[in-house]
Coordinates of C-alpha atoms and ligand atoms in Angstrom, one line a residue:
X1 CA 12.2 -11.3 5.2
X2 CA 10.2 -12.7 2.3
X3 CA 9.1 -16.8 2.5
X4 CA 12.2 -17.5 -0.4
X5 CA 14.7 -15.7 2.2
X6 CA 13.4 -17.5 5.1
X7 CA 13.4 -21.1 3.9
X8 CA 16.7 -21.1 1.1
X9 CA 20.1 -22.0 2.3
X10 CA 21.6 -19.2 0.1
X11 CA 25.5 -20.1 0.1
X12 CA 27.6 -17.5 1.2
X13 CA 30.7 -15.9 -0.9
X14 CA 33.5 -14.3 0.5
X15 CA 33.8 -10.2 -0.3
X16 CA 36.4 -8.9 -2.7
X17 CA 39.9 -8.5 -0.8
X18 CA 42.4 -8.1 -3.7
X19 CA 42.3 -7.1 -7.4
X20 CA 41.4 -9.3 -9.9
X21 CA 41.2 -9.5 -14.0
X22 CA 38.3 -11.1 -15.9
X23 CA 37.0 -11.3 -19.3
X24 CA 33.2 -9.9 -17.6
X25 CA 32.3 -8.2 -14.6
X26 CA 28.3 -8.6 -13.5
X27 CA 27.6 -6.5 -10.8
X28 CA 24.5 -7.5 -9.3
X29 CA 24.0 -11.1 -8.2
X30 CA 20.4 -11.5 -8.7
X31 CA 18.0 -13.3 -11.5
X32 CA 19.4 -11.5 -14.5
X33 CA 23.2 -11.4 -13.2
X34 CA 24.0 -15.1 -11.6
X35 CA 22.0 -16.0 -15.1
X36 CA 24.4 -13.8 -17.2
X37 CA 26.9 -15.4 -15.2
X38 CA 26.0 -19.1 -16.0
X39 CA 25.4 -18.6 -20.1
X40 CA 28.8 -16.4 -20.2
X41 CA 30.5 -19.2 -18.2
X42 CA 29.2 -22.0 -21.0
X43 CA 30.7 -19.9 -23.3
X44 CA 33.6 -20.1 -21.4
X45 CA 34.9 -16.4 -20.8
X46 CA 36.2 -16.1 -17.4
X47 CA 33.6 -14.0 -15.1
X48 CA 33.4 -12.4 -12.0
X49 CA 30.1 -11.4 -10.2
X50 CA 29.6 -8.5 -7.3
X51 CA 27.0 -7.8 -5.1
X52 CA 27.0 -5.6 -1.8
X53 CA 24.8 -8.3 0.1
X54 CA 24.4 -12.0 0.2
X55 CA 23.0 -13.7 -3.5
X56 CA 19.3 -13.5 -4.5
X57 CA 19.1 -10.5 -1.4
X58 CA 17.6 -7.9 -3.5
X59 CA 14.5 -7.9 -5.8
X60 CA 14.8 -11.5 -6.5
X61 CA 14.4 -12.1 -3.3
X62 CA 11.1 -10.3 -2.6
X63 CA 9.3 -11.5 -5.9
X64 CA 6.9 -14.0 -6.1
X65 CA 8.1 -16.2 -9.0
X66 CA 6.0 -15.6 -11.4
X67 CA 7.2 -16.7 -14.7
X68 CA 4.8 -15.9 -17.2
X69 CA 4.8 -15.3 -21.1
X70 CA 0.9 -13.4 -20.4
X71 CA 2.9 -10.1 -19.6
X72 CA 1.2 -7.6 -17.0
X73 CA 1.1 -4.6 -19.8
X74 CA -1.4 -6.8 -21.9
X75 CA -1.1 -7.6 -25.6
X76 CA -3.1 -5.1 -26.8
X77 CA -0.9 -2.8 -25.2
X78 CA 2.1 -3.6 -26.3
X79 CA 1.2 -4.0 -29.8
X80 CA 0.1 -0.6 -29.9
X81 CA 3.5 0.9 -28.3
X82 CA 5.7 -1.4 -30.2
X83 CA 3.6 -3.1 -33.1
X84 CA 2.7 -6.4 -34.2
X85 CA 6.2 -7.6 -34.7
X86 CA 7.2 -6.2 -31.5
X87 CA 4.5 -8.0 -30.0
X88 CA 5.3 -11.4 -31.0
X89 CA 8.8 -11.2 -30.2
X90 CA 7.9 -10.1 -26.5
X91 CA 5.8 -13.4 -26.3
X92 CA 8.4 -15.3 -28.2
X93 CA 11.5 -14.2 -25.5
X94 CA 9.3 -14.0 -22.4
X95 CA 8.1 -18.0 -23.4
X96 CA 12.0 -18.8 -24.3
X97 CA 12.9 -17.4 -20.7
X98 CA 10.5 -19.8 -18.7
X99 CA 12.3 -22.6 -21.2
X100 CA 16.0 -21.3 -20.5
X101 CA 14.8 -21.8 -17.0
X102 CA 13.5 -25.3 -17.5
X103 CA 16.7 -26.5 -19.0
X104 CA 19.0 -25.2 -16.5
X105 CA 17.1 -26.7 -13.9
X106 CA 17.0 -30.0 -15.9
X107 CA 20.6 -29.7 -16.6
X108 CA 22.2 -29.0 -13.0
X109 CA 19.8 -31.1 -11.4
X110 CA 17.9 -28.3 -9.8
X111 CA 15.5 -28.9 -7.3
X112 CA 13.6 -25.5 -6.4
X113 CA 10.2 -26.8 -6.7
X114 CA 9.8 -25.6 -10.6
X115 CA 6.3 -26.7 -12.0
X116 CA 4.6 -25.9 -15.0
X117 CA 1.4 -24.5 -14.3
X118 CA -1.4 -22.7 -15.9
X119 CA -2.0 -19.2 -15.6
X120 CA -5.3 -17.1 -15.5
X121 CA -6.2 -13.5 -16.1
X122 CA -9.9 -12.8 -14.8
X123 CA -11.7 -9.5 -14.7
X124 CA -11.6 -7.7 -11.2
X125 CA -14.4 -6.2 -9.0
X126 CA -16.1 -3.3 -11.4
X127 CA -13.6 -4.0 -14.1
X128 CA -15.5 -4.7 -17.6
X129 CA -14.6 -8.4 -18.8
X130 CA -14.5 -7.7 -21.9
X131 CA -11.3 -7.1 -21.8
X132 CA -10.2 -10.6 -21.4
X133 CA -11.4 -10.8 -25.2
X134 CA -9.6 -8.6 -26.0
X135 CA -6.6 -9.3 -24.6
X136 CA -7.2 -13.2 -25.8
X137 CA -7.3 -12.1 -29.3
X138 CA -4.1 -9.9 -29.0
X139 CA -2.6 -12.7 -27.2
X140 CA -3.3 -15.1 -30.3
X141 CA -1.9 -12.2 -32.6
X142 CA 1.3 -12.2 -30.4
X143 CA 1.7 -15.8 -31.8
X144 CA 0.2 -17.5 -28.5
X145 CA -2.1 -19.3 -29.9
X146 CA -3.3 -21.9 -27.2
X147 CA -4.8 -19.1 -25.1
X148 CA -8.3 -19.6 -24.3
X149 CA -11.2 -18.3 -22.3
X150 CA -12.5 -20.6 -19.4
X151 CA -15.7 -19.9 -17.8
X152 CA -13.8 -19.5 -14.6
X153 CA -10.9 -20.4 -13.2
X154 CA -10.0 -24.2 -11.9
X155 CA -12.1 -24.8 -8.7
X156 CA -12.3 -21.0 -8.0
X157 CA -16.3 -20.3 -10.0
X158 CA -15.6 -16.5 -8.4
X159 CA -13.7 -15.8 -10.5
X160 CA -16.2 -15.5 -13.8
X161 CA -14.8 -16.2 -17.4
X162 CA -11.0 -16.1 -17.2
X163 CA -8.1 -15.9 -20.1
X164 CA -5.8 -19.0 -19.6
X165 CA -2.1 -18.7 -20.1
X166 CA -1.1 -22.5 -20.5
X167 CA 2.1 -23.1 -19.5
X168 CA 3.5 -20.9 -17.5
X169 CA 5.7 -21.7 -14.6
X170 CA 6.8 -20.8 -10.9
X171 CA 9.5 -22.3 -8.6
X172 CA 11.6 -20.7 -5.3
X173 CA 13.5 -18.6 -6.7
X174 CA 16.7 -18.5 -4.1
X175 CA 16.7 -22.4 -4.2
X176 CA 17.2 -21.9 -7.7
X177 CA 19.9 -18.8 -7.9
X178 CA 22.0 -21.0 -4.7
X179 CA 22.0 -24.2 -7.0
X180 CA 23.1 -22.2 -9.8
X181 CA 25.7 -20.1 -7.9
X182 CA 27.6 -23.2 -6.6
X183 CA 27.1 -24.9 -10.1
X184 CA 29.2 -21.9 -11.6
X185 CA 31.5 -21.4 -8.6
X186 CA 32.2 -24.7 -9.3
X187 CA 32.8 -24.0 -13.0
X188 CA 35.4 -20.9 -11.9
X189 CA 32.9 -18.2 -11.6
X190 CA 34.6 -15.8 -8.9
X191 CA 31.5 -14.6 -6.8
X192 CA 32.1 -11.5 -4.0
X193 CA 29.5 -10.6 -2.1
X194 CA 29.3 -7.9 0.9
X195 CA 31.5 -5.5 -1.7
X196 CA 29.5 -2.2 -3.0
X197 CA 30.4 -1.0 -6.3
X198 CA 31.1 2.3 -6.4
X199 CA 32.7 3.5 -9.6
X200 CA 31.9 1.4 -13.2
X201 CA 33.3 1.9 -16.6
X202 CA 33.6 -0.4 -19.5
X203 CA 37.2 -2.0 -17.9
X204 CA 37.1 -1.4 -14.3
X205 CA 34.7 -1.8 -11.4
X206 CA 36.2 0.3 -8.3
X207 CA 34.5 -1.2 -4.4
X208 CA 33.9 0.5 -1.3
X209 CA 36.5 -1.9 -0.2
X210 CA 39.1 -1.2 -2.2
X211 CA 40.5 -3.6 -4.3
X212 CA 39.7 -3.3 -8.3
X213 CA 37.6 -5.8 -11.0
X214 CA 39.8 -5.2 -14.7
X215 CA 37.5 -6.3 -17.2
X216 CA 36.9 -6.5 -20.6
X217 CA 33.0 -6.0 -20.4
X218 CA 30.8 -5.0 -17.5
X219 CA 27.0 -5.8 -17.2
X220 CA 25.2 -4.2 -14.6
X221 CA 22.3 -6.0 -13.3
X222 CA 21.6 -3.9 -10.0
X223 CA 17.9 -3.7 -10.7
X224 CA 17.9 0.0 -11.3
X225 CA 21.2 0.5 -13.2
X226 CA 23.5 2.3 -11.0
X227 CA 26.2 3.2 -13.8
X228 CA 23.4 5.4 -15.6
X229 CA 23.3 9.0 -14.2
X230 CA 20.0 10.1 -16.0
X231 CA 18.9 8.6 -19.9
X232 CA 17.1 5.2 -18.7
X233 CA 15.7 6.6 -15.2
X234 CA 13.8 9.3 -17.1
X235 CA 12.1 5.9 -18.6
X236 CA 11.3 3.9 -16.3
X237 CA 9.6 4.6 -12.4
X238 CA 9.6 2.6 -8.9
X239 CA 6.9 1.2 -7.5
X240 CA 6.5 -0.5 -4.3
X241 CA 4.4 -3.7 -3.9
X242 CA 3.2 -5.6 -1.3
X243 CA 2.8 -10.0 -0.3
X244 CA 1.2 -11.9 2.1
X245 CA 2.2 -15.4 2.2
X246 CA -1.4 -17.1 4.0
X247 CA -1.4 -21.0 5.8
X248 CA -4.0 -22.8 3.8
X249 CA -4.5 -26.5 4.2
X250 CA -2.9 -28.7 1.5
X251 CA -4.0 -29.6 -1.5
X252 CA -7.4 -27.4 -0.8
X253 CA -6.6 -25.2 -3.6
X254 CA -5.7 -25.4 -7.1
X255 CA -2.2 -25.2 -8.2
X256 CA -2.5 -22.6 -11.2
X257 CA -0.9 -18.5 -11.1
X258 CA -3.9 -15.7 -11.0
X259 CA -4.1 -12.7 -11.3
X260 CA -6.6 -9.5 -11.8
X261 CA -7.3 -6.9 -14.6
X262 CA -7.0 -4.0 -11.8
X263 CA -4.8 -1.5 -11.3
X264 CA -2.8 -1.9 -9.7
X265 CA -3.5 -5.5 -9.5
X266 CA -3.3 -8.7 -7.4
X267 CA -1.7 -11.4 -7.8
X268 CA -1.7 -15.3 -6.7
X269 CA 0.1 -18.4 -6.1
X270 CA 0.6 -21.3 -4.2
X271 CA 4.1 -22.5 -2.3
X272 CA 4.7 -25.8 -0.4
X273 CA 4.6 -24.5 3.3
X274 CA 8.4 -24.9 4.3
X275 CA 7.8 -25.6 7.8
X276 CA 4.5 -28.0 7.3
X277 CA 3.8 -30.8 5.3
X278 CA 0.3 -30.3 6.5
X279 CA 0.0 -26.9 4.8
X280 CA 0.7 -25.1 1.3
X281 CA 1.2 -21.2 1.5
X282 CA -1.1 -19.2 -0.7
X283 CA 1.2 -16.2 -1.8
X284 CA -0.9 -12.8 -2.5
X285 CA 0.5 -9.6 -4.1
X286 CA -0.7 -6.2 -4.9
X287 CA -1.4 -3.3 -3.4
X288 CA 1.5 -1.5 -5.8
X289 CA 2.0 2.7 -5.3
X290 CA 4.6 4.7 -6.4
X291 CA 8.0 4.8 -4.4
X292 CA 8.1 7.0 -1.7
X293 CA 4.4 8.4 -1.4
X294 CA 2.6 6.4 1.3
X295 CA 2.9 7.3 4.8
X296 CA 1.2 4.0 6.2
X297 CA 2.4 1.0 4.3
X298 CA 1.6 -1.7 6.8
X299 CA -1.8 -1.0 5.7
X300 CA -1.6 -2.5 2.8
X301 CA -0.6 -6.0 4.1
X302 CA -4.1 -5.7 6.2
X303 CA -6.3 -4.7 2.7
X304 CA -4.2 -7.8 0.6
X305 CA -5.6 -9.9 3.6
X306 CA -8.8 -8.8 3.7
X307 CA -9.4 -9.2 -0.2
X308 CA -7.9 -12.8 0.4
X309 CA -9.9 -14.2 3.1
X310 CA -13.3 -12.6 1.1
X311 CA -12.0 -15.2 -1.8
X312 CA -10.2 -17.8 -0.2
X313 CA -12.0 -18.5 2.8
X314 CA -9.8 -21.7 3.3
X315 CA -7.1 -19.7 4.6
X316 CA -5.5 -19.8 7.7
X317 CA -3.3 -17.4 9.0
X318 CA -1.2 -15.1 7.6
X319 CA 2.5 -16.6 7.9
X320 CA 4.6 -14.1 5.6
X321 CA 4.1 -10.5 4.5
X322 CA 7.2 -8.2 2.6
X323 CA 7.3 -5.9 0.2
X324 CA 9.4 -5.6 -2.8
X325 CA 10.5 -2.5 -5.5
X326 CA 8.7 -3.0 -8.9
X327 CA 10.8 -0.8 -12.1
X328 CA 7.7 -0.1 -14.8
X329 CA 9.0 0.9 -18.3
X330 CA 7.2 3.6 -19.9
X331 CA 6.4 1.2 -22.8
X332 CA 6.1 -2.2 -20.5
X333 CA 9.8 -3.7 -21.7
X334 CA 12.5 -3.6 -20.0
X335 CA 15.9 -2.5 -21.2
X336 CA 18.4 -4.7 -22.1
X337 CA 21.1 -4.6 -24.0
X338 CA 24.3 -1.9 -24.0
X339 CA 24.1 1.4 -21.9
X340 CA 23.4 4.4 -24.2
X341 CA 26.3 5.4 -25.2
X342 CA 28.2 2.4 -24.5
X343 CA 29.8 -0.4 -26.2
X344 CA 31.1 -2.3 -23.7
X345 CA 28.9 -1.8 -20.4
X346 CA 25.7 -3.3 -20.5
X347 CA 22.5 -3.4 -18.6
X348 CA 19.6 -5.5 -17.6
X349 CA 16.9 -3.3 -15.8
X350 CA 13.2 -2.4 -16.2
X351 CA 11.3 -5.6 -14.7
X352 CA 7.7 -4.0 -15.7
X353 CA 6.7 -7.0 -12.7
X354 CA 8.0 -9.5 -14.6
X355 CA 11.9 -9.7 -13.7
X356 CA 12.1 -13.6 -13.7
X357 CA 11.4 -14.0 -17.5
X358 CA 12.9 -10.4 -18.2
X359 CA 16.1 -11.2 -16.1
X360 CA 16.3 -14.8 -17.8
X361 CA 15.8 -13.2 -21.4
X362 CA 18.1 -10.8 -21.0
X363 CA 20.6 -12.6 -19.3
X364 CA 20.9 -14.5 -22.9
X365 CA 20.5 -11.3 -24.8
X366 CA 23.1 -9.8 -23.5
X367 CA 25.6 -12.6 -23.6
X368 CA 25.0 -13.3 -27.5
X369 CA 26.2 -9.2 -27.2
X370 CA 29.0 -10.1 -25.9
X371 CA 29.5 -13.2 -28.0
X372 CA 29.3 -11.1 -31.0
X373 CA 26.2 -13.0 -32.2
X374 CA 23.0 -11.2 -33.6
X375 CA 19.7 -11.5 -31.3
X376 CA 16.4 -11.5 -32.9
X377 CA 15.4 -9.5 -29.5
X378 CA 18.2 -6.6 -29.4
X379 CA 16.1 -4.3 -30.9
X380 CA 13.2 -4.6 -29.4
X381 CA 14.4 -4.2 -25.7
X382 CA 17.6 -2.0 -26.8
X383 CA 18.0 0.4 -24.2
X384 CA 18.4 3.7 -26.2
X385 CA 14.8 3.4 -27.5
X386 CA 12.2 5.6 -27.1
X387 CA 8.9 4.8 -28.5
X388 CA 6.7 7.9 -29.8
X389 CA 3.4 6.4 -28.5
X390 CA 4.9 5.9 -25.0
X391 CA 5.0 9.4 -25.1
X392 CA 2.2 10.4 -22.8
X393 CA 3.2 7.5 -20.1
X394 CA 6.7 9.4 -20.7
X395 CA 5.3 12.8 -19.6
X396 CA 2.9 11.8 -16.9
X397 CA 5.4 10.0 -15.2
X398 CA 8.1 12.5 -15.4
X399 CA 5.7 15.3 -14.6
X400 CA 5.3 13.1 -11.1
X401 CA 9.0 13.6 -10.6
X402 CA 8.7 16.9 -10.9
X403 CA 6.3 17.3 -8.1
X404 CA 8.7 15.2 -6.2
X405 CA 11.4 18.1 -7.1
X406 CA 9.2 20.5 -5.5
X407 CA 9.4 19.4 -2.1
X408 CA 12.4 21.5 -1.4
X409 CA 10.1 24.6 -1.0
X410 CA 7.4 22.0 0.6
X411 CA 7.0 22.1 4.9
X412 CA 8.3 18.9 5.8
X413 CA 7.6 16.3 8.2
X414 CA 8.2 17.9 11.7
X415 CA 9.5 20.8 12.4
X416 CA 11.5 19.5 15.2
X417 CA 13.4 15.9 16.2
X418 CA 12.2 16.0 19.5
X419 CA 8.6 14.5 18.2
X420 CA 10.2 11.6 16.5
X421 CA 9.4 8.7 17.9
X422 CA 12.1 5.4 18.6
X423 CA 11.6 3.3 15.4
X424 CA 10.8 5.9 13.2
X425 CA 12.4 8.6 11.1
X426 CA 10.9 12.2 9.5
X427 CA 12.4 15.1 7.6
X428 CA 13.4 18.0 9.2
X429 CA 13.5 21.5 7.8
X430 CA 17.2 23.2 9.7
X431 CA 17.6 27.0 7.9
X432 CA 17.8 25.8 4.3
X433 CA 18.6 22.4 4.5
X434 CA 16.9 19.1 4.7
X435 CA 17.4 16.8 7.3
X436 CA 16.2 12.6 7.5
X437 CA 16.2 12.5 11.2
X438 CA 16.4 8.7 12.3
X439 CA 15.8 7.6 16.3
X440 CA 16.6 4.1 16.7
X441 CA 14.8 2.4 19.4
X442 CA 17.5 3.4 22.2
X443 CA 16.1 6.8 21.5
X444 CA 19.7 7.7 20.0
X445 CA 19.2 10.3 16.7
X446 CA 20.7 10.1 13.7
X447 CA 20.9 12.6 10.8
X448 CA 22.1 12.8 7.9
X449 CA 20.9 14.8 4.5
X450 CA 17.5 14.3 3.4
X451 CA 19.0 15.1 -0.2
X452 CA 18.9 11.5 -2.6
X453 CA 22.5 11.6 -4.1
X454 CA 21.6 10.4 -7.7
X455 CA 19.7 13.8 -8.6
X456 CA 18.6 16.0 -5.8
X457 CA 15.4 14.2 -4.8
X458 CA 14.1 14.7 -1.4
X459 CA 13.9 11.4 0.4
X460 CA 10.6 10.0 2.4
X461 CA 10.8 7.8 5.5
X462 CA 9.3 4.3 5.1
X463 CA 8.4 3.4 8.4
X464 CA 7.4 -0.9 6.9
X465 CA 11.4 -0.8 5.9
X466 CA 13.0 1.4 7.9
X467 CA 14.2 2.9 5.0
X468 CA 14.9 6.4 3.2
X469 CA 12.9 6.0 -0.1
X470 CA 13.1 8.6 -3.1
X471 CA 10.1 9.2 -4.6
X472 CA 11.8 10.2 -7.9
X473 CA 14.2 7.3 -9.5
X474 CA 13.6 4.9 -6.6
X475 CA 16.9 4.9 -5.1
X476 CA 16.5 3.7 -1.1
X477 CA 18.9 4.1 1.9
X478 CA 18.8 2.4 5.4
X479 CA 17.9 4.2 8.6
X480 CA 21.1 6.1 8.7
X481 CA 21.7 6.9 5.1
X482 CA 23.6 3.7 3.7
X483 CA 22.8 3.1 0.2
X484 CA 20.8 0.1 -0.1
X485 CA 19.0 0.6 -3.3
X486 CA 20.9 2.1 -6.6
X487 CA 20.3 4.5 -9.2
X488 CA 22.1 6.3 -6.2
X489 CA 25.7 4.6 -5.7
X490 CA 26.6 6.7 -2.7
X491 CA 25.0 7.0 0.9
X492 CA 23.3 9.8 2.3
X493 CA 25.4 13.1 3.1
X494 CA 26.5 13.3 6.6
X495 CA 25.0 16.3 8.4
X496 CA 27.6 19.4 9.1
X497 CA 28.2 19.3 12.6
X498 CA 27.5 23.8 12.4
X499 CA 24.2 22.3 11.4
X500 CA 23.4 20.4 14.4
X501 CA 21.1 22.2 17.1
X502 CA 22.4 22.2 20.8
X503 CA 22.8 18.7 21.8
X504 CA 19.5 17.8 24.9
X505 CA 21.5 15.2 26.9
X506 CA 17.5 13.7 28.1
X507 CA 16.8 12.6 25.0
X508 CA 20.4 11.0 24.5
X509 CA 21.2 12.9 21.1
X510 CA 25.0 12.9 20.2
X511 CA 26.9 13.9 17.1
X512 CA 27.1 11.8 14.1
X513 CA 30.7 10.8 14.9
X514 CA 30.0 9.6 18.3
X515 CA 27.3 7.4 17.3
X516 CA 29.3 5.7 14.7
Ligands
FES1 FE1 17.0 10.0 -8.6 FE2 16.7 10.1 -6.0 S1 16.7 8.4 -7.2 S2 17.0 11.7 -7.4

């Protein structure tokens, strides 16, 4: 449970129990859909949104609010992959997002403690800061011309010389998506939650639950777009990040966003404390690793502490820690706009660690789509790119998936269940097959395939989430295989039962059937 999800009333909407006919399906009831949701709604087409869990429950709910127009890739960076036009039209939509934001929340009468704030970039431990020049002048290129370098930043002299990012902005995020879901459910927007989506095209969204959405035009905002089988997975890779949420005395530290030039890099904020007026919560992220390829990630909560209390020394103690699923581009945009080879299924995916401004952005991208009006942004975030000097990123990454294929032929965890402790998970090897062997903590096993049903990835246990991870596209399923995490729509396999080894009655095993 991140801080947002334990201090939001998020309002609860029913599932989907009969068949119903819209102008738009969004499937996904995060950032970028409940914000697709609210412009299409303004422009008055009748909408429907679907999610399997409550609102706000997935990525959304494990950011940390960042809404920034000083993008994590760096300007330099970007005007290298995507030129000096492309450049300034990245500034220009990420700094219209944190404005779309504004004005909704001025509009509805929003209270999800928004505040403008300033933002600084400062060089990290060993890391040269000259690259804060740089960055500053690409920055001004970009068209942001009021960033500046500080000799450090506000009240924090460890730092050194820092870039400020005026104007930025943060706010709690589920406070904001429940205002705005009960704004449009108000306004006719039918919202179903608890319902998975299991089968999209352009007019018809099929549920594990039965009943149909007929629409005219689908968007899929699942975070990783489950309706795409392979084109925008190859361009784009999941990481896993890490946040502490610390008890620092109020008002003892400056109200501004932070972050480092490392990589991967941490990140700062500060959050009334929900449960004490006495305190403020000083949110810390980082720690970032590819999906699927750590063993111990409760460690990384300990090092984010650590490199807090060596620079904050005011804090307290640590009150929150979660972890969250980060989708980096190839190029550092996301991709937005309609599904390759689609006219009427669009998509919203690729937050590159910036989802609030990216969900926001493209949430009005694609409804000028589907308004029929032109976007000065389409082409710049249109999903069918690919960008020749992203190439090497392209290759590196993909070559990491590859290595991930290999673990078919690789020993695997345990060669046995009987060493798998209550809690935890492992794959098995069973003749040729691959097996994620769960014992919960009655000491009951359950198995299922260890074989990711998007492509064939093997997955790993993440013993922080309980959850099955693949390393490959990022998809991620619970303890016993339920699908909790797209591109992979469907749960794990269930084991055969010729599969199974003899059942030992001391160690309470029973078949899959049983269990259920
Ligand atoms: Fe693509 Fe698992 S997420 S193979």
């Amino acid at each position: 449970m991140s801080l947002w999800m334990s201090s939001a009333a998020v309002p609860q909407f029913p599932p989907l129990n009969d068949d119903v006919t819209v102008d738009v399906c969004v499937v996904g009831a995060g950032i970028a859909g409940l914000t697709t949701a609210y412009f299409l709604s303004l422009e008055g087409k009748s909408v429907a949104v679907l999610d399997d869990g409550p609102i706000g429950w997935g990525e959304t709910g494990r950011t940390t609010a960042h809404w920034v127009n000083a993008l994590d890739d760096r300007y330099y960076e970007l005007e290298r992959i995507h030129g000096t036009v492309g450049a300034r039209l990245a500034a220009e939509s990420h700094t219209a997002a944190i404005e779309l934001a504004h004005s909704i929340i001025k509009k509805e009468n929003i209270d999800c403690d928004f505040h403008y704030l300033d933002g600084f970039l400062f060089a990290g431990k060993g890391e040269d800061p000259a690259e804060l020049d740089k960055e500053c002048e690409a920055a001004r290129r970009a068209g942001l011309t009021d960033v500046k370098i500080v000799d450090h930043a506000p009240g924090l002299p460890w730092t050194g010389r820092a870039l400020m990012f005026p104007k930025q902005a943060q706010l709690h995020p589920l406070r904001y998506l429940s205002h705005m879901s009960m704004v449009m459910a108000r306004r006719g927007v039918q919202i179903y939650c608890y319902t998975h989506a299991n089968k999209i095209t352009a007019t018809e969204v099929h549920t594990d639950r039965g009943p149909v959405i007929h629409c005219k035009q689908v968007v899929v905002c699942t975070n990783s777009p489950v309706n795409d089988r392979v084109a925008i997975h190859t361009k784009q890779h999941p990481y896993r990040t890490y946040v502490i949420g610390m008890r620092v005395p109020k008002n003892e530290l400056p109200l501004i966003l932070l972050w480092d030039t490392l990589d991967p890099y941490h990140y700062v904020r500060l959050q009334p404390d929900p449960l004490s007026r006495a305190h403020d919560i000083l949110i810390v992220g980082g720690e970032d690793h590819r999906t699927g390829e750590e063993s111990e990630p409760e460690y990384h909560f300990t090092k984010l502490e650590d490199w807090t209390r060596e620079r904050f020394p005011q804090v307290q103690e640590r009150a929150h820690a979660w972890s969250g699923q980060v989708l980096e581009p190839i190029d550092g945009l996301g991709f937005i706009g309609r599904n390759p080879g689609d006219q009427d299924v669009f998509i919203i995916t690729g937050d590159s660690g910036n989802g609030m401004t990216h969900g926001t952005l493209g949430a009005k991208l694609v409804t000028d789509l589907i308004m029929g009006r032109e976007n000065p942004w389409a082409t710049l975030y249109n999903p069918s790119r690919f960008r020749l000097r992203s190439t090497t990123e392209y290759v590196r990454e993909n070559l990491i998936v590859g290595k991930h294929y290999a673990e078919w032929l690789h020993p695997t965890d345990t060669s046995s269940p009987d060493g798998i402790k209550p809690g935890t998970g492992a794959v098995i090897r069973r003749g040729t097959k691959l097996i994620a062997a769960y014992r919960d903590e009655s000491g009951r096993l359950h198995e299922c395939s260890a074989v990711c049903t998007h492509l064939g990835g093997i997955v790993h246990w993440n013993n922080l989430e309980s959850s099955w991870d693949c390393p490959c596209h990022g998809s991620r399923f619970d303890a016993t295989g339920q699908v909790i995490n797209g591109p992979a729509l469907k749960n794990l396999e269930p084991v055969d039962e010729t599969d199974r080894p003899p059942l030992k009655r001391d160690q309470g095993d029973r078949p899959a059937k049983e269990l259920s």
